[in-house]
């Protein structure tokens, strides 16, 4: 979908007039978590309560107000995103940066969190996407659990996934 057309899109199923997907577009560092919450609330008032909200990506959300440091600001954004998930009873999915040491890591681990490791504390589960150059050529990646609140996990355990973006 071209960015110019993605401002607000509804895809309708052939058998019903009910909308199953809504996409709301905002440029990087232009909108706040409050704007996301308000948008979801407006949808709910129209009778559309999303079960999944995808934010691309959390580190590019504009801060509602500046904290004492950039790290504190990022932490507050992640706290606020967690609150949306809890208050609005939806799965909130986002992506985040890793640090430079992750570039050479076999498998992404907690110490590879970019900018502020506290964001890992606010997620129920964090997955790593790992890929060597040879795997990239083969269009294969390895997924692993970096953090999981409720279950035991082994970060070095991976599942292979394949794709063909073309």
mmCIF file of C-alpha atoms in Angstrom:
data_model
loop_
_atom_site.group_PDB
_atom_site.id
_atom_site.type_symbol
_atom_site.label_atom_id
_atom_site.label_comp_id
_atom_site.label_asym_id
_atom_site.label_seq_id
_atom_site.Cartn_x
_atom_site.Cartn_y
_atom_site.Cartn_z
ATOM 1 C CA UNK A 1 0.000 0.000 0.000
ATOM 2 C CA UNK A 2 1.478 3.336 -0.942
ATOM 3 C CA UNK A 3 1.955 5.711 1.957
ATOM 4 C CA UNK A 4 -0.207 8.378 0.356
ATOM 5 C CA UNK A 5 -3.122 5.932 0.178
ATOM 6 C CA UNK A 6 -2.583 4.327 3.570
ATOM 7 C CA UNK A 7 -3.939 7.173 5.701
ATOM 8 C CA UNK A 8 -7.069 5.172 6.469
ATOM 9 C CA UNK A 9 -7.960 1.923 4.752
ATOM 10 C CA UNK A 10 -10.782 -0.488 5.334
ATOM 11 C CA UNK A 11 -10.871 -3.877 3.705
ATOM 12 C CA UNK A 12 -14.336 -5.381 3.527
ATOM 13 C CA UNK A 13 -15.242 -9.014 3.235
ATOM 14 C CA UNK A 14 -17.431 -9.915 0.230
ATOM 15 C CA UNK A 15 -20.188 -11.427 2.337
ATOM 16 C CA UNK A 16 -20.639 -8.595 4.819
ATOM 17 C CA UNK A 17 -20.280 -4.847 5.221
ATOM 18 C CA UNK A 18 -18.349 -5.273 8.461
ATOM 19 C CA UNK A 19 -14.741 -4.081 8.320
ATOM 20 C CA UNK A 20 -12.131 -6.592 9.530
ATOM 21 C CA UNK A 21 -8.982 -4.545 9.034
ATOM 22 C CA UNK A 22 -8.116 -0.928 9.557
ATOM 23 C CA UNK A 23 -4.761 0.658 8.886
ATOM 24 C CA UNK A 24 -3.885 4.014 10.353
ATOM 25 C CA UNK A 25 -0.715 5.611 9.036
ATOM 26 C CA UNK A 26 1.498 8.182 10.759
ATOM 27 C CA UNK A 27 5.025 9.280 9.898
ATOM 28 C CA UNK A 28 7.888 8.367 12.231
ATOM 29 C CA UNK A 29 8.173 10.552 15.341
ATOM 30 C CA UNK A 30 4.963 12.445 14.501
ATOM 31 C CA UNK A 31 2.397 10.782 16.762
ATOM 32 C CA UNK A 32 2.378 9.734 20.413
ATOM 33 C CA UNK A 33 1.114 6.689 22.280
ATOM 34 C CA UNK A 34 -1.789 8.929 23.322
ATOM 35 C CA UNK A 35 -2.688 9.337 19.643
ATOM 36 C CA UNK A 36 -2.624 5.541 19.209
ATOM 37 C CA UNK A 37 -4.885 5.119 22.248
ATOM 38 C CA UNK A 38 -7.255 7.814 20.978
ATOM 39 C CA UNK A 39 -7.428 6.209 17.531
ATOM 40 C CA UNK A 40 -8.285 2.810 19.036
ATOM 41 C CA UNK A 41 -10.898 4.439 21.288
ATOM 42 C CA UNK A 42 -12.490 6.178 18.297
ATOM 43 C CA UNK A 43 -12.666 2.858 16.462
ATOM 44 C CA UNK A 44 -14.298 1.268 19.528
ATOM 45 C CA UNK A 45 -16.932 4.014 19.575
ATOM 46 C CA UNK A 46 -17.705 3.089 15.949
ATOM 47 C CA UNK A 47 -18.163 -0.541 17.019
ATOM 48 C CA UNK A 48 -14.758 -1.786 15.875
ATOM 49 C CA UNK A 49 -12.639 -3.132 18.744
ATOM 50 C CA UNK A 50 -9.310 -4.436 17.441
ATOM 51 C CA UNK A 51 -7.967 -7.683 18.821
ATOM 52 C CA UNK A 52 -4.506 -7.006 17.366
ATOM 53 C CA UNK A 53 -2.680 -3.670 17.116
ATOM 54 C CA UNK A 54 0.619 -3.520 15.247
ATOM 55 C CA UNK A 55 2.958 -0.570 15.781
ATOM 56 C CA UNK A 56 5.874 -0.178 13.351
ATOM 57 C CA UNK A 57 7.881 0.441 15.489
ATOM 58 C CA UNK A 58 7.884 1.517 19.124
ATOM 59 C CA UNK A 59 11.280 3.232 19.092
ATOM 60 C CA UNK A 60 9.992 5.758 16.522
ATOM 61 C CA UNK A 61 6.954 6.913 18.493
ATOM 62 C CA UNK A 62 7.011 10.545 19.548
ATOM 63 C CA UNK A 63 7.210 11.030 23.307
ATOM 64 C CA UNK A 64 4.104 12.520 24.937
ATOM 65 C CA UNK A 65 6.468 14.516 27.122
ATOM 66 C CA UNK A 66 10.219 14.471 27.561
ATOM 67 C CA UNK A 67 11.702 12.559 30.457
ATOM 68 C CA UNK A 68 15.056 13.367 32.056
ATOM 69 C CA UNK A 69 16.893 11.196 29.521
ATOM 70 C CA UNK A 70 16.289 9.530 26.161
ATOM 71 C CA UNK A 71 16.374 6.152 27.918
ATOM 72 C CA UNK A 72 13.647 7.237 30.353
ATOM 73 C CA UNK A 73 11.582 8.509 27.422
ATOM 74 C CA UNK A 74 11.847 5.161 25.613
ATOM 75 C CA UNK A 75 10.944 3.330 28.818
ATOM 76 C CA UNK A 76 7.824 5.503 29.239
ATOM 77 C CA UNK A 77 6.733 4.813 25.648
ATOM 78 C CA UNK A 78 6.972 1.065 26.292
ATOM 79 C CA UNK A 79 5.085 1.403 29.603
ATOM 80 C CA UNK A 80 2.337 3.321 27.796
ATOM 81 C CA UNK A 81 2.128 0.724 25.008
ATOM 82 C CA UNK A 82 1.794 -2.020 27.615
ATOM 83 C CA UNK A 83 -1.044 -0.049 29.213
ATOM 84 C CA UNK A 84 -2.898 0.092 25.876
ATOM 85 C CA UNK A 85 -2.652 -3.681 25.577
ATOM 86 C CA UNK A 86 -3.936 -4.187 29.108
ATOM 87 C CA UNK A 87 -6.653 -1.506 29.095
ATOM 88 C CA UNK A 88 -8.011 -2.276 25.640
ATOM 89 C CA UNK A 89 -7.631 -6.071 25.876
ATOM 90 C CA UNK A 90 -5.708 -6.431 22.638
ATOM 91 C CA UNK A 91 -2.517 -8.023 21.450
ATOM 92 C CA UNK A 92 -0.032 -5.237 20.756
ATOM 93 C CA UNK A 93 2.835 -6.163 18.434
ATOM 94 C CA UNK A 94 5.820 -3.957 17.736
ATOM 95 C CA UNK A 95 9.459 -4.155 16.724
ATOM 96 C CA UNK A 96 12.573 -2.696 18.278
ATOM 97 C CA UNK A 97 16.253 -2.148 17.616
ATOM 98 C CA UNK A 98 19.069 -4.301 18.894
ATOM 99 C CA UNK A 99 22.545 -3.053 19.791
ATOM 100 C CA UNK A 100 25.734 -3.439 17.737
ATOM 101 C CA UNK A 101 26.890 -6.561 19.529
ATOM 102 C CA UNK A 102 23.818 -8.379 18.171
ATOM 103 C CA UNK A 103 25.182 -8.085 14.622
ATOM 104 C CA UNK A 104 27.752 -10.787 15.342
ATOM 105 C CA UNK A 105 25.643 -12.840 17.756
ATOM 106 C CA UNK A 106 24.511 -16.307 16.764
ATOM 107 C CA UNK A 107 21.204 -15.777 18.600
ATOM 108 C CA UNK A 108 19.758 -12.527 19.977
ATOM 109 C CA UNK A 109 19.611 -12.475 23.785
ATOM 110 C CA UNK A 110 18.482 -9.980 26.440
ATOM 111 C CA UNK A 111 21.835 -8.162 26.447
ATOM 112 C CA UNK A 112 21.254 -7.201 22.817
ATOM 113 C CA UNK A 113 18.369 -4.822 23.593
ATOM 114 C CA UNK A 114 18.938 -1.478 21.914
ATOM 115 C CA UNK A 115 19.130 1.773 23.909
ATOM 116 C CA UNK A 116 17.297 0.613 27.037
ATOM 117 C CA UNK A 117 16.916 -2.922 28.343
ATOM 118 C CA UNK A 118 13.924 -1.896 30.482
ATOM 119 C CA UNK A 119 11.649 -2.182 27.440
ATOM 120 C CA UNK A 120 12.076 -5.957 27.720
ATOM 121 C CA UNK A 121 10.472 -5.789 31.164
ATOM 122 C CA UNK A 122 7.210 -4.443 29.720
ATOM 123 C CA UNK A 123 6.603 -7.135 27.099
ATOM 124 C CA UNK A 124 4.942 -10.488 27.730
ATOM 125 C CA UNK A 125 7.136 -12.082 25.093
ATOM 126 C CA UNK A 126 9.988 -10.877 22.894
ATOM 127 C CA UNK A 127 11.165 -12.843 19.879
ATOM 128 C CA UNK A 128 14.502 -12.493 18.160
ATOM 129 C CA UNK A 129 14.890 -12.778 14.399
ATOM 130 C CA UNK A 130 18.319 -14.192 13.621
ATOM 131 C CA UNK A 131 19.938 -14.570 10.246
ATOM 132 C CA UNK A 132 23.427 -15.272 8.973
ATOM 133 C CA UNK A 133 24.441 -14.055 5.541
ATOM 134 C CA UNK A 134 24.159 -17.590 4.119
ATOM 135 C CA UNK A 135 20.663 -17.908 5.602
ATOM 136 C CA UNK A 136 19.707 -14.579 4.099
ATOM 137 C CA UNK A 137 20.705 -15.856 0.641
ATOM 138 C CA UNK A 138 18.612 -18.975 1.276
ATOM 139 C CA UNK A 139 15.711 -16.850 2.584
ATOM 140 C CA UNK A 140 15.755 -18.632 5.920
ATOM 141 C CA UNK A 141 15.695 -17.067 9.384
ATOM 142 C CA UNK A 142 15.777 -18.397 12.930
ATOM 143 C CA UNK A 143 13.321 -17.214 15.570
ATOM 144 C CA UNK A 144 14.019 -17.503 19.286
ATOM 145 C CA UNK A 145 12.417 -16.384 22.523
ATOM 146 C CA UNK A 146 14.387 -13.550 24.136
ATOM 147 C CA UNK A 147 11.949 -12.893 27.009
ATOM 148 C CA UNK A 148 8.801 -14.663 28.144
ATOM 149 C CA UNK A 149 6.972 -13.727 31.333
ATOM 150 C CA UNK A 150 4.878 -16.772 32.063
ATOM 151 C CA UNK A 151 6.777 -19.822 30.826
ATOM 152 C CA UNK A 152 10.250 -21.239 30.976
ATOM 153 C CA UNK A 153 12.295 -20.912 27.818
ATOM 154 C CA UNK A 154 15.791 -21.446 26.496
ATOM 155 C CA UNK A 155 16.971 -18.453 24.431
ATOM 156 C CA UNK A 156 19.293 -20.595 22.329
ATOM 157 C CA UNK A 157 16.421 -22.808 21.100
ATOM 158 C CA UNK A 158 15.397 -21.688 17.627
ATOM 159 C CA UNK A 159 12.736 -22.450 15.056
ATOM 160 C CA UNK A 160 13.578 -22.054 11.373
ATOM 161 C CA UNK A 161 11.242 -20.118 9.109
ATOM 162 C CA UNK A 162 11.423 -19.610 5.363
ATOM 163 C CA UNK A 163 9.941 -17.038 3.067
ATOM 164 C CA UNK A 164 9.982 -15.752 -0.461
ATOM 165 C CA UNK A 165 9.351 -11.991 -0.466
ATOM 166 C CA UNK A 166 9.445 -11.853 -4.259
#
